[in-house]
Coordinates of C-alpha atoms in Angstrom, one line a residue:
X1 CA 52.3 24.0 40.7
X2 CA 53.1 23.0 37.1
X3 CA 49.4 21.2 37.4
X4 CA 47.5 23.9 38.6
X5 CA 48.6 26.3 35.7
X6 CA 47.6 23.8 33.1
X7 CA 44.0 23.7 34.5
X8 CA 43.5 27.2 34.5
X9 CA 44.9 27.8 31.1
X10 CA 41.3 25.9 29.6
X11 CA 39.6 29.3 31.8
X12 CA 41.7 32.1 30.6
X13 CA 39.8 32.7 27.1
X14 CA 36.4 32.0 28.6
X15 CA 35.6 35.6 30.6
X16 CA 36.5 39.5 30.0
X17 CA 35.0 42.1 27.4
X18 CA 37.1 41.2 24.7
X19 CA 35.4 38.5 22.7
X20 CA 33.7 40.2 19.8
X21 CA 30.2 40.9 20.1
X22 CA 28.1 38.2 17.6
X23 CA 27.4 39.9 14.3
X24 CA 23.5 40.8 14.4
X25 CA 22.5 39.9 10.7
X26 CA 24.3 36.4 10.7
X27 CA 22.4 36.4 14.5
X28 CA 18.7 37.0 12.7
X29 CA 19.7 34.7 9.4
X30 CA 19.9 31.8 12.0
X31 CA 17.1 32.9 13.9
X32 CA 15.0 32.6 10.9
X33 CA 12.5 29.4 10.3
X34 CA 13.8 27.7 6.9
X35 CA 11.1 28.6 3.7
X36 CA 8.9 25.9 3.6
X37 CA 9.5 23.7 0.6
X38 CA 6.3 22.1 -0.2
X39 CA 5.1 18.4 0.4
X40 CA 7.7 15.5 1.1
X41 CA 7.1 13.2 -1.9
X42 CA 9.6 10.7 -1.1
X43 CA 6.5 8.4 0.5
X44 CA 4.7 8.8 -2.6
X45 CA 7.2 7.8 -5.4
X46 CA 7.1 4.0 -6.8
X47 CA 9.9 2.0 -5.6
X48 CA 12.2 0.6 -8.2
X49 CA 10.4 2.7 -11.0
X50 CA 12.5 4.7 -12.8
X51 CA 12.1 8.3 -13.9
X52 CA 10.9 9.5 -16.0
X53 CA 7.9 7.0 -16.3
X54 CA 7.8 6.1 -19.7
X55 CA 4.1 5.7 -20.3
X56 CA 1.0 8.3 -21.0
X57 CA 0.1 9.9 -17.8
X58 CA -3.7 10.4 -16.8
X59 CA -5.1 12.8 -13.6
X60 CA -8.3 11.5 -12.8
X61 CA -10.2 14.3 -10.4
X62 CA -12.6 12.2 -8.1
X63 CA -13.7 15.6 -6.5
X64 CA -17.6 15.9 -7.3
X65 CA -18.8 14.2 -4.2
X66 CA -21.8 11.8 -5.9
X67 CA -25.0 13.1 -4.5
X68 CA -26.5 9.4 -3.2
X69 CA -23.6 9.0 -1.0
X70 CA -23.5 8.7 2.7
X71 CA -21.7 11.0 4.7
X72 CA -18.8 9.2 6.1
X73 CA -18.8 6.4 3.8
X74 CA -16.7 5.6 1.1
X75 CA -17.1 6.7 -2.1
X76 CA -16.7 3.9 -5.4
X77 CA -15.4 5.5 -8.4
X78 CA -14.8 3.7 -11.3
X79 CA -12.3 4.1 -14.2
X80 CA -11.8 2.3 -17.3
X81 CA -9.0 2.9 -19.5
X82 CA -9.8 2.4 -23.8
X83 CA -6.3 3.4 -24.2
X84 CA -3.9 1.4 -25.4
X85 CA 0.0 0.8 -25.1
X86 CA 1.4 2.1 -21.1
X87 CA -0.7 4.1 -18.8
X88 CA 0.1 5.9 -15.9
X89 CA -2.6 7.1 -13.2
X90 CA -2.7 9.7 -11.1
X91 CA -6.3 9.7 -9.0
X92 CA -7.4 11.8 -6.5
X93 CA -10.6 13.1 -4.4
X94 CA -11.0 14.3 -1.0
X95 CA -13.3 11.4 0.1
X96 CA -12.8 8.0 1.2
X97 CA -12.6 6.3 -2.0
X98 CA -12.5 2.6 -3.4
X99 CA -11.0 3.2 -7.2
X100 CA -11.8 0.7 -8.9
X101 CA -9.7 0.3 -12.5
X102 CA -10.4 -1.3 -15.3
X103 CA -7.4 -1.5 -18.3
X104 CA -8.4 -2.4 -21.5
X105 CA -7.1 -5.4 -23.0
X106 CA -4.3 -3.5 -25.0
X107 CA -3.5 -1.4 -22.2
X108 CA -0.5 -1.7 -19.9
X109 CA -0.7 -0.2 -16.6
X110 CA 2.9 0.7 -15.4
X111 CA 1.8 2.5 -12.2
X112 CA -1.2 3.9 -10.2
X113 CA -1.3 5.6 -7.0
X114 CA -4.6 7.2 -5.8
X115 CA -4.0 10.1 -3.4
X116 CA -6.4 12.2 -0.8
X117 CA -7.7 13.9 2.3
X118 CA -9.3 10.1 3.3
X119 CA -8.1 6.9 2.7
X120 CA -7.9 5.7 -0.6
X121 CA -8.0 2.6 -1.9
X122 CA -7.5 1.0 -5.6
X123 CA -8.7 -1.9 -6.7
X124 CA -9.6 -4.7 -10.5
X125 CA -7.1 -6.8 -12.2
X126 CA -3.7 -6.4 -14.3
X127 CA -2.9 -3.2 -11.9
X128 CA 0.6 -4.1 -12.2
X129 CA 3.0 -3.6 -9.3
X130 CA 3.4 -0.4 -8.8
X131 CA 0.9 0.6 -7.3
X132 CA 0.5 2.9 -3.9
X133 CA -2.4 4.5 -2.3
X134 CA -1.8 7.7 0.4
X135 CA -3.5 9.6 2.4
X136 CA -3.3 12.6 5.0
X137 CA -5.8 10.9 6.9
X138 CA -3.0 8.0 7.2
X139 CA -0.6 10.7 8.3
X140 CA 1.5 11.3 4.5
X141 CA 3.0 13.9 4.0
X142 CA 2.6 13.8 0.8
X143 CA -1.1 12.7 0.3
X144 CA -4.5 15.3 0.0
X145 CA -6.7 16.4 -2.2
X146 CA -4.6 17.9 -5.1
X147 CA -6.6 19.8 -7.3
X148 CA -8.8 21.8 -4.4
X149 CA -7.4 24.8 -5.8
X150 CA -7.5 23.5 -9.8
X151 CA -5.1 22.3 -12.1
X152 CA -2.3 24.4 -10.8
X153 CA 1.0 24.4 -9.1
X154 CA 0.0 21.7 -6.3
X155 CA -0.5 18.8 -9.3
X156 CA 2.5 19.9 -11.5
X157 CA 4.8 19.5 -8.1
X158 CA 3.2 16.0 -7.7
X159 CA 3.3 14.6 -11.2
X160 CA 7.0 16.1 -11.2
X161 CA 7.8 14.1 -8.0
X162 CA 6.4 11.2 -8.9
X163 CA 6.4 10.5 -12.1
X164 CA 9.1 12.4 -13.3
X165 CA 6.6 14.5 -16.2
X166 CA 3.8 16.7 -16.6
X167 CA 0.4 14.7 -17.2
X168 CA -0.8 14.7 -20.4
X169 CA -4.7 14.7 -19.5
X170 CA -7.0 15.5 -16.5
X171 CA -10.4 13.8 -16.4
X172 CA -12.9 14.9 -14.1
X173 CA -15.1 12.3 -12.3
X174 CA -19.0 12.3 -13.8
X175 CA -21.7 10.1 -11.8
X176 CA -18.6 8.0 -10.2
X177 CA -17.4 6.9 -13.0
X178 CA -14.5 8.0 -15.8
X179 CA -13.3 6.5 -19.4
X180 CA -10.0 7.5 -20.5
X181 CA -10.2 6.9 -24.1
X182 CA -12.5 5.7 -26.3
X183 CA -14.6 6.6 -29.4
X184 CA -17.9 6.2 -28.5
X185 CA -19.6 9.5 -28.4
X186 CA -21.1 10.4 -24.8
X187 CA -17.7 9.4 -22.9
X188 CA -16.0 11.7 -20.8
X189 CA -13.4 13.8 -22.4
X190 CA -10.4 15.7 -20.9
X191 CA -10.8 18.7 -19.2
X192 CA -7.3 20.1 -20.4
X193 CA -4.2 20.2 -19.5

């Protein structure tokens, strides 16, 4: 008998109208999808790189699709860099596109990652080892075209995230190819900031 009143004990809080109804506000704040927080960077940072990177950051925008090429195809961009002491790079374009660098011979890259809609890929000599190339195409979360809508909120959230500063010049792309740097007259300049 002593048995039988032990399991119905477990029942006796489980029916009847007195269990307070659920308040409705903390009911709808549950209810509610989360605000969406922007890109997950965490596959775009540089492993083992510390933040803030301590070198001058460049955005180079790889955007202007070059009229003579093939739909479907990747693209080749080129950037040289007449700048000396560290560098940091930031590239981007919606294209498929084969960067290929080139660092001066008093430059020192510390880190380059070349992000877009299509695959991306980076290539030259003395790139250094931090290096990372993303995609949305690939399936990151973090990768696209950043500056589709300009130099605004979308590329100060990246170079935030991943390099831990604001970028100190943006370079647009002219006939595939970029310098950063440089005295000669004729070379590209920065756009701004």
């Amino acid at each position: 008998m002593l048995a039988a009143l032990f399991l119905l004990l477990p029942l006796a809080g489980c029916g009847g109208d007195d269990a307070p109804a659920p308040d409705a506000a903390a009911t709808a704040a549950t209810a509610t999808t989360p605000a969406e927080t922007g890109p997950d960077w965490s596959h775009c940072r540089f492993p083992g790189l510390s933040l803030p990177v301590p070198a001058r950051l460049f955005v180079v925008d790889g955007g202007t699709p070059d009229p003579g090429a093939e739909p479907g195809r990747e693209i080749i961009r080129r950037v040289d860099i007449a700048v000396p002491g560290p560098v940091a790079l930031l590239l981007t374009a919606p294209e498929a596109t084969a960067w290929h660098v080139r660092p001066g011979p008093e430059t020192e890259l510390r880190a380059v990652i070349a992000i877009g809609d299509a695959p991306q890929r980076i290539t030259g000599q003395r790139l250094g080892v931090h290096r990372l190339e993303r995609s949305t195409a690939m399936g990151d979360a973090c990768g696209g075209y950043l500056l589709r809508d300009g130099a605004g909120p979308a590329l100060s959230a990246a170079t935030e995230a991943i390099f831990g500063k604001p970028h100190d010049a943006l370079y647009a792309m002219r006939i595939g190819s970029v310098v950063i740097g440089g005295t000669d007259p004729g070379l590209d300049q920065p756009v701004g900031h």
